mmCIF file of C-alpha atoms in Angstrom:
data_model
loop_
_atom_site.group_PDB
_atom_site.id
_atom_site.type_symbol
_atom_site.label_atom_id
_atom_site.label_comp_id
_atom_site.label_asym_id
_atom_site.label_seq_id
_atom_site.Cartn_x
_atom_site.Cartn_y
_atom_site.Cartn_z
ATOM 1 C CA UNK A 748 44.383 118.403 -113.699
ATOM 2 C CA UNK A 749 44.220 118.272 -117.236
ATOM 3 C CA UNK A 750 43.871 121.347 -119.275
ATOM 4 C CA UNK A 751 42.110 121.697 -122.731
ATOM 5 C CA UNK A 752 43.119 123.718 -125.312
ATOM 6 C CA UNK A 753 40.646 124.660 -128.165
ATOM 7 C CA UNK A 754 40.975 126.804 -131.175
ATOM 8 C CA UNK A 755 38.597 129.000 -132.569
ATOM 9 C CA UNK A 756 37.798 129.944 -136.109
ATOM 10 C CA UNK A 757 36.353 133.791 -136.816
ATOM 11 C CA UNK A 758 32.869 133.880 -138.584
ATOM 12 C CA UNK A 759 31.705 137.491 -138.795
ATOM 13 C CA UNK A 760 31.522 138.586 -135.901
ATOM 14 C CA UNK A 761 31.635 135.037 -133.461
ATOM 15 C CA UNK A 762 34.432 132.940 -132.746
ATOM 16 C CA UNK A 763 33.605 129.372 -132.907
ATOM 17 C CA UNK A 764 35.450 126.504 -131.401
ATOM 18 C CA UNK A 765 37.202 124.441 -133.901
ATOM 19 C CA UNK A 766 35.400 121.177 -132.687
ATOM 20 C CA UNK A 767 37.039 117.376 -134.163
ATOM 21 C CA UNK A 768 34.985 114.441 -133.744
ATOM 22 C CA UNK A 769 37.167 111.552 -132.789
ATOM 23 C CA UNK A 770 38.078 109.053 -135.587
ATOM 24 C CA UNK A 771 36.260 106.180 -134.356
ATOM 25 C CA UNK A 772 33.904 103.859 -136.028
ATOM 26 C CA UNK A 773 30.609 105.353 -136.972
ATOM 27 C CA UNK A 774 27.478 102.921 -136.718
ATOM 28 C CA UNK A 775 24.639 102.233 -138.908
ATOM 29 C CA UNK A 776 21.786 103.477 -136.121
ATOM 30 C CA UNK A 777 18.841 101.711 -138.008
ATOM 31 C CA UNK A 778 14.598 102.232 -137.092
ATOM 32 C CA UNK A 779 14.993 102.416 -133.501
ATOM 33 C CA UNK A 780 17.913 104.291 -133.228
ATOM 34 C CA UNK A 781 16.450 106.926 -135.593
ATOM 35 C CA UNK A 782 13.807 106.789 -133.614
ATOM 36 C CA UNK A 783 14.954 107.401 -129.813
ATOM 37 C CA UNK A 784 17.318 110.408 -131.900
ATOM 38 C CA UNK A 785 14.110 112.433 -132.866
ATOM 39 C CA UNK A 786 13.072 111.656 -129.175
ATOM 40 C CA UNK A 787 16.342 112.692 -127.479
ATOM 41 C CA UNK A 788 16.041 115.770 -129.509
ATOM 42 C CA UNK A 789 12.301 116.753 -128.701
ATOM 43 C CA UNK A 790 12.216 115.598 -124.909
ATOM 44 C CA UNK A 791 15.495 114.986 -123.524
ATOM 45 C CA UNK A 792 17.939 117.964 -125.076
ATOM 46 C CA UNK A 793 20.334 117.314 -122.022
ATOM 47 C CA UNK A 794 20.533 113.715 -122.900
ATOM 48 C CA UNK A 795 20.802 114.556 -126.323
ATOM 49 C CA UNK A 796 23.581 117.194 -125.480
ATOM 50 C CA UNK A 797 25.762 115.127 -123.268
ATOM 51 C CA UNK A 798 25.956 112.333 -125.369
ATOM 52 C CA UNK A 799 26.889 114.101 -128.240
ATOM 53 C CA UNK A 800 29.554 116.604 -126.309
ATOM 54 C CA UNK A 801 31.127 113.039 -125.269
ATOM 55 C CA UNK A 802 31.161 112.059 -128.596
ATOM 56 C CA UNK A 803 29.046 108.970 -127.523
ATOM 57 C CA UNK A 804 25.284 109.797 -129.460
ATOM 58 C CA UNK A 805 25.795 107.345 -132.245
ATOM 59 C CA UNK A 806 27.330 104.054 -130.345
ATOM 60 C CA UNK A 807 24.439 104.825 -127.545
ATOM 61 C CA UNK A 808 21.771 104.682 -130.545
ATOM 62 C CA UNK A 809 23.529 102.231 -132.238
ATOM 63 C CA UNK A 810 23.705 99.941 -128.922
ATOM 64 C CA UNK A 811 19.848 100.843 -128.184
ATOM 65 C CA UNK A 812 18.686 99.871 -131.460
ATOM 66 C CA UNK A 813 20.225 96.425 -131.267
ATOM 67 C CA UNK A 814 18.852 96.188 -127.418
ATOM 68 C CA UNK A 815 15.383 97.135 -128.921
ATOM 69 C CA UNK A 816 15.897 94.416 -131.764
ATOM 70 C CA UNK A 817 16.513 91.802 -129.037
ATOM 71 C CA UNK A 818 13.668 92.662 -126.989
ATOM 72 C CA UNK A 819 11.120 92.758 -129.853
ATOM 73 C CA UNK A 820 12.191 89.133 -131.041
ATOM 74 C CA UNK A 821 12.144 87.664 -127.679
ATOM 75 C CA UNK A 822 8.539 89.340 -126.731
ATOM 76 C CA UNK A 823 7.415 87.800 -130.557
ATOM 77 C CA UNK A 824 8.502 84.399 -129.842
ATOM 78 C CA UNK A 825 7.020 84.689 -126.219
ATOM 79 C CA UNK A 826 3.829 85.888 -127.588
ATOM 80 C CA UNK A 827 3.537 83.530 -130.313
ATOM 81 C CA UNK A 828 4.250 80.505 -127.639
ATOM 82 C CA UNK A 829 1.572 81.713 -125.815
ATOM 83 C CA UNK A 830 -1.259 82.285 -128.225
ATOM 84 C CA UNK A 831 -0.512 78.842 -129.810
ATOM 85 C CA UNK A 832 0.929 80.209 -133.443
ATOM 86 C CA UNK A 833 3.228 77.904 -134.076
ATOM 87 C CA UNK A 834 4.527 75.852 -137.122
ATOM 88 C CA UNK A 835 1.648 73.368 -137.305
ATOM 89 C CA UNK A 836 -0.421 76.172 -137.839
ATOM 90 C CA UNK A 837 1.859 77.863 -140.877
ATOM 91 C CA UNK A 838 1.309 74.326 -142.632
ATOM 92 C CA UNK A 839 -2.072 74.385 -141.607
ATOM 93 C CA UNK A 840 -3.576 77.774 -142.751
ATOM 94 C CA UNK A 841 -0.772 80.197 -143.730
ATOM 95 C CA UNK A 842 -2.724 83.256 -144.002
ATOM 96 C CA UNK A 843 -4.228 83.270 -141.014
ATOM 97 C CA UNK A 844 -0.539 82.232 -139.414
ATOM 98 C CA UNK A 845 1.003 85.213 -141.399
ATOM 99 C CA UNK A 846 -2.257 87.583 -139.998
ATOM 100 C CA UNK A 847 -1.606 86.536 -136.297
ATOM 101 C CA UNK A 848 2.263 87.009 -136.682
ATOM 102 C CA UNK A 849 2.199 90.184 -138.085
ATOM 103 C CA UNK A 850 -0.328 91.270 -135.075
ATOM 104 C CA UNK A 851 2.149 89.899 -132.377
ATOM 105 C CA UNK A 852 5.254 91.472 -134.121
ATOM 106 C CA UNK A 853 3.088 95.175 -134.017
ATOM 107 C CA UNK A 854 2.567 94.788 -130.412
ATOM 108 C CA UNK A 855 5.528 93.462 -129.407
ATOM 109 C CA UNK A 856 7.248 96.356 -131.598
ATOM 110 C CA UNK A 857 4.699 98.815 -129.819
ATOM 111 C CA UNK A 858 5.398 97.592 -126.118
ATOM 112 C CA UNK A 859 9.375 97.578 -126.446
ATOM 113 C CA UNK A 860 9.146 100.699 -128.358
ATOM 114 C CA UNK A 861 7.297 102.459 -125.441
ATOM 115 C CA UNK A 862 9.578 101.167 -122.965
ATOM 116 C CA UNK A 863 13.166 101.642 -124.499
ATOM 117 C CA UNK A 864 12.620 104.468 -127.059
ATOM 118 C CA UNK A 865 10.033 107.087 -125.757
ATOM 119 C CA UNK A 866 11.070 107.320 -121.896
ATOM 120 C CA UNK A 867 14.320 108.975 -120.268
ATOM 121 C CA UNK A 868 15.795 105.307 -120.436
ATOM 122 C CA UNK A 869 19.320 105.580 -120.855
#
């Protein structure tokens, strides 16, 4: 059994642990990450606790963001197979083809957000 020693500091009248975060590589978290952060922190505090405790909260959003970037490109390019939009339509009439992307790539954002970022997913 292994046995942990921590130190404690003196602050007025508390002791508080002396905690180190391990030198490891810290990750840009980006939108989503941000994102399921302020959700972790409103809804799911144990989550929220046990990641950071384990020194594991920023490689979780980190790896979650870049999950939820997947997903939202391969719903888009679903999406866009499905409803036609395609590159005969950007030569065709741009506008419209920039209108109907930037629909599918708000509800695919909007789905994948839902399902990834605001639930207990883990």
């Amino acid at each position: 059994r292994k046995v942990m020693s921590i130190s404690y500091t003196r602050v007025g009248n508390y002791l508080l642990p002396n905690l180190k975060l391990k030198e490891g590589k810290q990750y840009n978290i980006g939108k989503y990450g941000l994102l399921k952060l302020r959700y972790l922190k409103e809804y799911n505090r144990g989550l929220y606790t046990e990641l950071l405790m384990k020194d594991q909260l920023n490689t979780y959003l980190y790896e979650l963001g870049n999950l939820v970037k997947e997903k939202v490109s391969e719903l888009i390019i679903s999406l866009a197979e499905k409803e036609n939009v395609n590159e005969k339509l950007k030569n065709d009439n741009q506008m419209l083809w920039i209108g109907l992307m930037n629909n599918i790539k708000n509800r695919a954002e909007e789905i994948i957000i839902r399902e990834y970022i605001y639930t207990n997913f883990k």
